[in-house]
PDB file of C-alpha atoms in Angstrom:
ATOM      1  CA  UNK A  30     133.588  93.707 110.675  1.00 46.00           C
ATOM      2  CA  UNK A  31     134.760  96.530 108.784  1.00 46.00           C
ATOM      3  CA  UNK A  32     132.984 100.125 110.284  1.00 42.00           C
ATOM      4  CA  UNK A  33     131.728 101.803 107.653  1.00 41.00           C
ATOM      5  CA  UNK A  34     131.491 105.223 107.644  1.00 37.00           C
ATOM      6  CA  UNK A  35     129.111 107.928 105.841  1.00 37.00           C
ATOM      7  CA  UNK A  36     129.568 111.501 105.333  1.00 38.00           C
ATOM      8  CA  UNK A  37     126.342 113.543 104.525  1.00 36.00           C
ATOM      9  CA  UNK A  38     127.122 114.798 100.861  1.00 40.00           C
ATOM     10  CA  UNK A  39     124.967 118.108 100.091  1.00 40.00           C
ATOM     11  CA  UNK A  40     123.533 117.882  96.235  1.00 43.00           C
ATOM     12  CA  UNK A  41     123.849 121.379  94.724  1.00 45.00           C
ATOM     13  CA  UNK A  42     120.303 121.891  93.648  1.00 40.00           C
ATOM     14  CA  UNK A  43     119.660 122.029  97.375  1.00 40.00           C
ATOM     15  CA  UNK A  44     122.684 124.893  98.287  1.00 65.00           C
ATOM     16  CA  UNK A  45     121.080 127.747  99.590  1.00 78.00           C
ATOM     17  CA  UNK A  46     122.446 131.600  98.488  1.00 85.00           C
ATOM     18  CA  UNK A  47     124.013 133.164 101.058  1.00 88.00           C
ATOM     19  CA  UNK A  48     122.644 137.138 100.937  1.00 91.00           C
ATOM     20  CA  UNK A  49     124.837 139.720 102.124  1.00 92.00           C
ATOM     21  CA  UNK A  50     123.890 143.124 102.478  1.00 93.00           C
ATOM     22  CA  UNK A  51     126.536 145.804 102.989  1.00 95.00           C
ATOM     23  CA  UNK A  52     125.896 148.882 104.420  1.00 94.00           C
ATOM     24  CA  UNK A  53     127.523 152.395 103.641  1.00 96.00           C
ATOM     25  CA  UNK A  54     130.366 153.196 101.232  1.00 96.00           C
ATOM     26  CA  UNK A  55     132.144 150.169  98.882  1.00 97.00           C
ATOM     27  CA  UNK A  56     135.069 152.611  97.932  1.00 97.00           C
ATOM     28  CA  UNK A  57     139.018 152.343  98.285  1.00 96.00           C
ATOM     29  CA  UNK A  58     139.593 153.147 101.662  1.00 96.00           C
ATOM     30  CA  UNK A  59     137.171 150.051 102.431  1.00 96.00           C
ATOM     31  CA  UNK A  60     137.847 147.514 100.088  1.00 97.00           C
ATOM     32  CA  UNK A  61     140.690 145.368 101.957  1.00 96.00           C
ATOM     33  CA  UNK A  62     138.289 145.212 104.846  1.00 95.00           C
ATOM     34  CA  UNK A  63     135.245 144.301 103.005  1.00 96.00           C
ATOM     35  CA  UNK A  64     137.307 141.873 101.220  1.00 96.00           C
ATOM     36  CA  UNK A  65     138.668 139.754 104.597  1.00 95.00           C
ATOM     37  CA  UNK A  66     134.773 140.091 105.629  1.00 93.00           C
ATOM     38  CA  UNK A  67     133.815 138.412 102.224  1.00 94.00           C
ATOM     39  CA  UNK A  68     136.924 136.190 101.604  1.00 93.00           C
ATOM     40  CA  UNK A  69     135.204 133.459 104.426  1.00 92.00           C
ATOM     41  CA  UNK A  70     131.374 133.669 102.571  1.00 89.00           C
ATOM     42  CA  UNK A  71     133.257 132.987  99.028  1.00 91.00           C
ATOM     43  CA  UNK A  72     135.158 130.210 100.157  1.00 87.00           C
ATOM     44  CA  UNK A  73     134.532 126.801 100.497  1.00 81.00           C
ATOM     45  CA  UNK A  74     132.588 124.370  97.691  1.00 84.00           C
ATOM     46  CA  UNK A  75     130.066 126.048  95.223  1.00 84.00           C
ATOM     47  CA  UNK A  76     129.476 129.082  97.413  1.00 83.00           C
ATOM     48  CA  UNK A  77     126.232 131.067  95.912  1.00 87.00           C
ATOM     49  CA  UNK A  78     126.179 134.426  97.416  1.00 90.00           C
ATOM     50  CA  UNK A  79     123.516 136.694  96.283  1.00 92.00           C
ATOM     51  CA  UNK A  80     125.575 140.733  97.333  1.00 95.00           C
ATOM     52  CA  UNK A  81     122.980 142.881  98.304  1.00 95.00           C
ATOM     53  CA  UNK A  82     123.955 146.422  97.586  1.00 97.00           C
ATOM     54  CA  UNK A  83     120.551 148.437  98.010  1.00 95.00           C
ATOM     55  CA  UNK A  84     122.146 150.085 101.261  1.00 96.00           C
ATOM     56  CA  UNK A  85     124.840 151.177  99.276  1.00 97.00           C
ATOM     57  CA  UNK A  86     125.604 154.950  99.645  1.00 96.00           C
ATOM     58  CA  UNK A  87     128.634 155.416  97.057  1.00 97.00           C
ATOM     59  CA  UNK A  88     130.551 153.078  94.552  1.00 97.00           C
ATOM     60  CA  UNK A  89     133.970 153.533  93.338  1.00 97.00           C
ATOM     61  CA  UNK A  90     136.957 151.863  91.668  1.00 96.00           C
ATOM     62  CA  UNK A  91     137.936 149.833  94.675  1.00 97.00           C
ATOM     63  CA  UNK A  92     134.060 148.696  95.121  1.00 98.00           C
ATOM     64  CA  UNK A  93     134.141 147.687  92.281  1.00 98.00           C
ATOM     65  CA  UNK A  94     137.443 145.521  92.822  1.00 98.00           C
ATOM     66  CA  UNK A  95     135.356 144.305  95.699  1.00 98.00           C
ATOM     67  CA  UNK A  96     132.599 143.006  93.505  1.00 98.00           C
ATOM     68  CA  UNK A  97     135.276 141.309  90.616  1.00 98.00           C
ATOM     69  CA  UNK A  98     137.108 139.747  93.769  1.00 98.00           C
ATOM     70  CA  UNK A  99     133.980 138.229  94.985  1.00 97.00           C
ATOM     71  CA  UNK A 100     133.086 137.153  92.029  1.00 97.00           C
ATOM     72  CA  UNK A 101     136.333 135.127  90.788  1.00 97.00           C
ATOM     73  CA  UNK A 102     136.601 133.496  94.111  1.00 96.00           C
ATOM     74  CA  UNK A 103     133.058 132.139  94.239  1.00 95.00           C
ATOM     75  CA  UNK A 104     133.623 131.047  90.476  1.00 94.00           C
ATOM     76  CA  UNK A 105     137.150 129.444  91.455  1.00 95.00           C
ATOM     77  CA  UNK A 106     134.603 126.965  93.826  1.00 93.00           C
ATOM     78  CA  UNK A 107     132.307 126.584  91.582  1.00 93.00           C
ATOM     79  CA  UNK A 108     129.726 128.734  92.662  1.00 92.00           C
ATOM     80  CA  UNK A 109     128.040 131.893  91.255  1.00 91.00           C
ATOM     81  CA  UNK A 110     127.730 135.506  92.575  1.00 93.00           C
ATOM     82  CA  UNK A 111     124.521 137.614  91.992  1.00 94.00           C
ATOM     83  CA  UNK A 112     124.360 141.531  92.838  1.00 96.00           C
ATOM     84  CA  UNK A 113     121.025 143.203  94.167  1.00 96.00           C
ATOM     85  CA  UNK A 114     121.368 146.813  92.643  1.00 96.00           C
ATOM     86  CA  UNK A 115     118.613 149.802  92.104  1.00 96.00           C
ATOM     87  CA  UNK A 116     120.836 152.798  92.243  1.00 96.00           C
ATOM     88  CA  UNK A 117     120.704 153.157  88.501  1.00 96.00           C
ATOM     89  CA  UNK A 118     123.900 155.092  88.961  1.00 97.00           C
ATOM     90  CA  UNK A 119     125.633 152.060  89.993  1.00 97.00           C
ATOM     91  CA  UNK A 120     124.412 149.969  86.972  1.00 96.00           C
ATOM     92  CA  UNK A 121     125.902 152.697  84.720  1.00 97.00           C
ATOM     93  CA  UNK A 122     129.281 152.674  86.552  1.00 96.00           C
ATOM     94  CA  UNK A 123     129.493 148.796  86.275  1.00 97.00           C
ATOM     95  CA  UNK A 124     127.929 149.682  82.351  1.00 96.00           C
ATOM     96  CA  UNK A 125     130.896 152.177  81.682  1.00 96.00           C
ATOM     97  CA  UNK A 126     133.389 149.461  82.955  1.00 96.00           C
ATOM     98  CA  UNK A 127     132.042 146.686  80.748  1.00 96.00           C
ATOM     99  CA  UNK A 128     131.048 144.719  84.169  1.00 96.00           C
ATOM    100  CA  UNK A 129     127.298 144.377  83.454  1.00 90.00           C
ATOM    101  CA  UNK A 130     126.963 141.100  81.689  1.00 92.00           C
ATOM    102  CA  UNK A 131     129.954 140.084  84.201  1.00 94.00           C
ATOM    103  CA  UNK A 132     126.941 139.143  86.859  1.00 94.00           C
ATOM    104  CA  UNK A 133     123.355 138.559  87.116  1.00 93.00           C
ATOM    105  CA  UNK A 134     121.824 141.302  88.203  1.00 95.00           C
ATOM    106  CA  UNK A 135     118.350 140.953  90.657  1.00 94.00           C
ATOM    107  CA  UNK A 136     116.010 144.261  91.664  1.00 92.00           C
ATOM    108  CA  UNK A 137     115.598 142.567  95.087  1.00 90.00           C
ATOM    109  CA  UNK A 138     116.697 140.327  97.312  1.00 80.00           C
ATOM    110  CA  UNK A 139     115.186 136.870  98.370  1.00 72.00           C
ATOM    111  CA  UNK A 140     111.880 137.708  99.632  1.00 61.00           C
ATOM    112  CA  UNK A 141     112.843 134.220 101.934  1.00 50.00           C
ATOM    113  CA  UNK A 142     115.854 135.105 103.637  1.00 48.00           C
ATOM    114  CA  UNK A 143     116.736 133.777 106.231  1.00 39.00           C
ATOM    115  CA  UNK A 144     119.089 134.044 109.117  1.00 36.00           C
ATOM    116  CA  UNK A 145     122.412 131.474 108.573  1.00 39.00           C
ATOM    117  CA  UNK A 146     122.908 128.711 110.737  1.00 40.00           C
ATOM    118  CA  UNK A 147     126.007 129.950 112.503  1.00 39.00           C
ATOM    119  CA  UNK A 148     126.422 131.329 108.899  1.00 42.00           C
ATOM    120  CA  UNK A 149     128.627 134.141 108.519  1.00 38.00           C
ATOM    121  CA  UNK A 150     127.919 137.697 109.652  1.00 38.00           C
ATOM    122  CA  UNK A 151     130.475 139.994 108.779  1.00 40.00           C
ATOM    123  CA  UNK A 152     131.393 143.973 109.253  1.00 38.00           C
ATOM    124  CA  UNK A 153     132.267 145.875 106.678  1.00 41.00           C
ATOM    125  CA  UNK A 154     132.742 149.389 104.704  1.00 46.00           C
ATOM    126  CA  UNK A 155     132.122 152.110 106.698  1.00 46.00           C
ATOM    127  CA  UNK A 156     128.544 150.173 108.028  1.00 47.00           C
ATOM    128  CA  UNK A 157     127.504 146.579 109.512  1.00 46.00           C
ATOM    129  CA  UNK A 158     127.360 143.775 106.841  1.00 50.00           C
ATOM    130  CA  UNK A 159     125.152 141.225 107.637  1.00 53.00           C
ATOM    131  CA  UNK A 160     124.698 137.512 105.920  1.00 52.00           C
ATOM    132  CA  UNK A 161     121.634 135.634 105.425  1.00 49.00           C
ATOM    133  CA  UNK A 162     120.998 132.166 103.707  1.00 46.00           C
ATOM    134  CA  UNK A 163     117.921 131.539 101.406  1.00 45.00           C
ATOM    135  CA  UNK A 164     116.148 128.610  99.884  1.00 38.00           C
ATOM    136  CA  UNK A 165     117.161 128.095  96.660  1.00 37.00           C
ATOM    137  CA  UNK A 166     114.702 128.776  93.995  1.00 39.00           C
TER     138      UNK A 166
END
């Protein structure tokens, strides 16, 4: 008798968004560190990572590469990257780039987060970076 063996597939109506919330400065001087800390949550099959950036203190070019890096990777899987932002001075930076209709844009985060299962939680900019999965809505 052959054994037959069955590997749990996960539908993607029922992926969860990962939230991350970074903490501090997204600038230059930070941006190869926040991108190894956010290279692992963009990986993988149709990663949806909701970036939380409310305790954001400052924004710059290399943030900004941050964000664009984010976002290709999760698109190169198949998955989508939304950006939690209300510092209206950073919706005018991404605005003076031409990065606004580049990602949806949310006032808030998941009211439902919740801590990952062994998810990742990740350092990062000058400030802790922490990761949270939520139900999908």
């Amino acid at each position: 008798m052959r054994r037959q063996t069955t590997t749990p597939r996960r539908e993607p109506s029922l992926r969860v968004p990962i939230v991350v919330t970074l903490v501090g400065e997204l600038d230059y001087p930070s941006a190869a560190r926040a991108n190894r800390e956010l290279d692992p949550v963009t990986a993988g099959d149709r990663p949806h990572m909701v970036l939380d950036l409310t305790r954001v203190d400052f924004l710059d070019c290399g943030g900004i590469g941050v964000l664009c890096r984010a976002r290709r990777r999760t698109r190169a899987h198949g998955g989508r990257l939304s950006l939690v932002i209300t510092d209206p001075r950073f919706l005018r930076i991404l605005d003076a780039v031409g990065l606004t209709g580049s990602f949806d844009i949310l006032s808030a985060a998941p009211d439902t987060a919740r801590p990952a299962d062994d998810g990742p939680c990740v350092t990062g900019c000058d400030g802790p970076v922490s990761a949270a999965a939520a139900p999908h809505s």
